[in-house]
Amino acid sequence: VQLVESGGGLVQPGESLRLSCTTSGIFFTAFAMAWYRQVPGKQRELVARITNGGGQIYAQSVAGRFTISRDNAKNTIYLQMNRLKPNDTAVYYCYADAGITYWGQGTRVTVAS
């Protein structure tokens, strides 16, 4: 099983990034998928989650700025991040959940001027 994130990088406040997480080795449509993020010294926190039926939830801190989506044909989820802020700086992790759970290795997002 692999969950491979990509798309992280360094951007300025107000800019956008799109993260991708491509999976292999799982029956993708059976899994709810999510993005979490973590900064040093803090617990990993949920950013956004999408069910296998497409239902979405967002952390209050990102609602209205971030959009999670999934492409079942590509076994991939995305996180479109707009109007980025410095406190969005974190390592972002992809997460798959169908009772059994899997994590990706993370991709770093840095928002700084």
Short mmCIF file of C-alpha atoms in Angstrom, two decimals, residues 13-81:
data_model
loop_
_atom_site.label_atom_id
_atom_site.label_comp_id
_atom_site.label_asym_id
_atom_site.label_seq_id
_atom_site.Cartn_x
_atom_site.Cartn_y
_atom_site.Cartn_z
CA PRO A 13 0.77 34.63 1.87
CA GLY A 14 -2.34 34.90 -0.28
CA GLU A 15 -1.10 32.46 -2.90
CA SER A 16 -2.46 29.02 -3.75
CA LEU A 17 -1.20 25.46 -3.86
CA ARG A 18 -2.77 22.17 -4.85
CA LEU A 19 -1.71 19.02 -3.07
CA SER A 20 -2.21 15.58 -4.56
CA CYS A 21 -2.23 12.15 -2.95
CA THR A 22 -2.08 9.18 -5.27
CA THR A 23 -2.80 5.79 -3.77
CA SER A 24 -1.96 2.26 -4.79
CA GLY A 25 -2.67 -1.10 -3.27
CA ILE A 26 -6.06 -0.18 -1.80
CA PHE A 27 -9.61 -0.46 -3.07
CA PHE A 28 -9.81 3.30 -3.32
CA THR A 29 -13.57 3.72 -3.60
CA ALA A 30 -14.06 1.90 -0.31
CA PHE A 31 -12.01 4.45 1.59
CA ALA A 32 -12.83 7.78 3.12
CA MET A 33 -9.83 10.01 2.53
CA ALA A 34 -8.50 12.98 4.42
CA TRP A 35 -5.74 15.53 4.72
CA TYR A 36 -4.12 16.18 8.07
CA ARG A 37 -1.34 18.58 8.95
CA GLN A 38 1.24 18.82 11.67
CA VAL A 39 3.66 21.43 12.93
CA PRO A 40 6.54 20.66 15.28
CA GLY A 41 5.45 20.31 18.88
CA LYS A 42 1.76 20.01 18.06
CA GLN A 43 -0.62 17.15 17.42
CA ARG A 44 -1.56 16.22 13.91
CA GLU A 45 -4.87 17.90 13.07
CA LEU A 46 -7.58 17.17 10.57
CA VAL A 47 -7.72 19.64 7.70
CA ALA A 48 -10.39 18.11 5.47
CA ARG A 49 -12.07 14.79 4.91
CA ILE A 50 -14.05 13.34 2.02
CA THR A 51 -16.14 10.21 2.26
CA ASN A 52 -16.34 7.58 -0.44
CA GLY A 53 -19.69 9.15 -1.31
CA GLY A 54 -18.17 12.60 -1.69
CA GLY A 55 -19.33 14.20 1.56
CA GLN A 56 -16.84 16.73 2.89
CA ILE A 57 -15.92 18.27 6.20
CA TYR A 58 -13.35 20.95 6.92
CA ALA A 59 -11.50 22.35 9.87
CA GLN A 60 -12.91 25.72 10.78
CA SER A 61 -9.53 27.33 10.14
CA VAL A 62 -9.57 26.35 6.46
CA ALA A 63 -13.29 26.35 5.60
CA GLY A 64 -13.94 28.59 2.62
CA ARG A 65 -10.28 28.58 1.56
CA PHE A 66 -9.49 24.89 1.04
CA THR A 67 -11.32 22.34 -1.07
CA ILE A 68 -10.85 18.59 -0.90
CA SER A 69 -11.79 16.45 -3.88
CA ARG A 70 -11.27 12.93 -5.15
CA ASP A 71 -10.86 11.34 -8.56
CA ASN A 72 -11.84 7.71 -8.23
CA ALA A 73 -10.59 6.93 -11.73
CA LYS A 74 -7.09 8.05 -10.72
CA ASN A 75 -7.15 6.76 -7.12
CA THR A 76 -6.18 10.27 -6.12
CA ILE A 77 -7.34 13.00 -3.80
CA TYR A 78 -6.53 16.67 -3.96
CA LEU A 79 -6.43 19.61 -1.63
CA GLN A 80 -6.83 22.97 -3.31
CA MET A 81 -5.50 25.58 -0.90
#
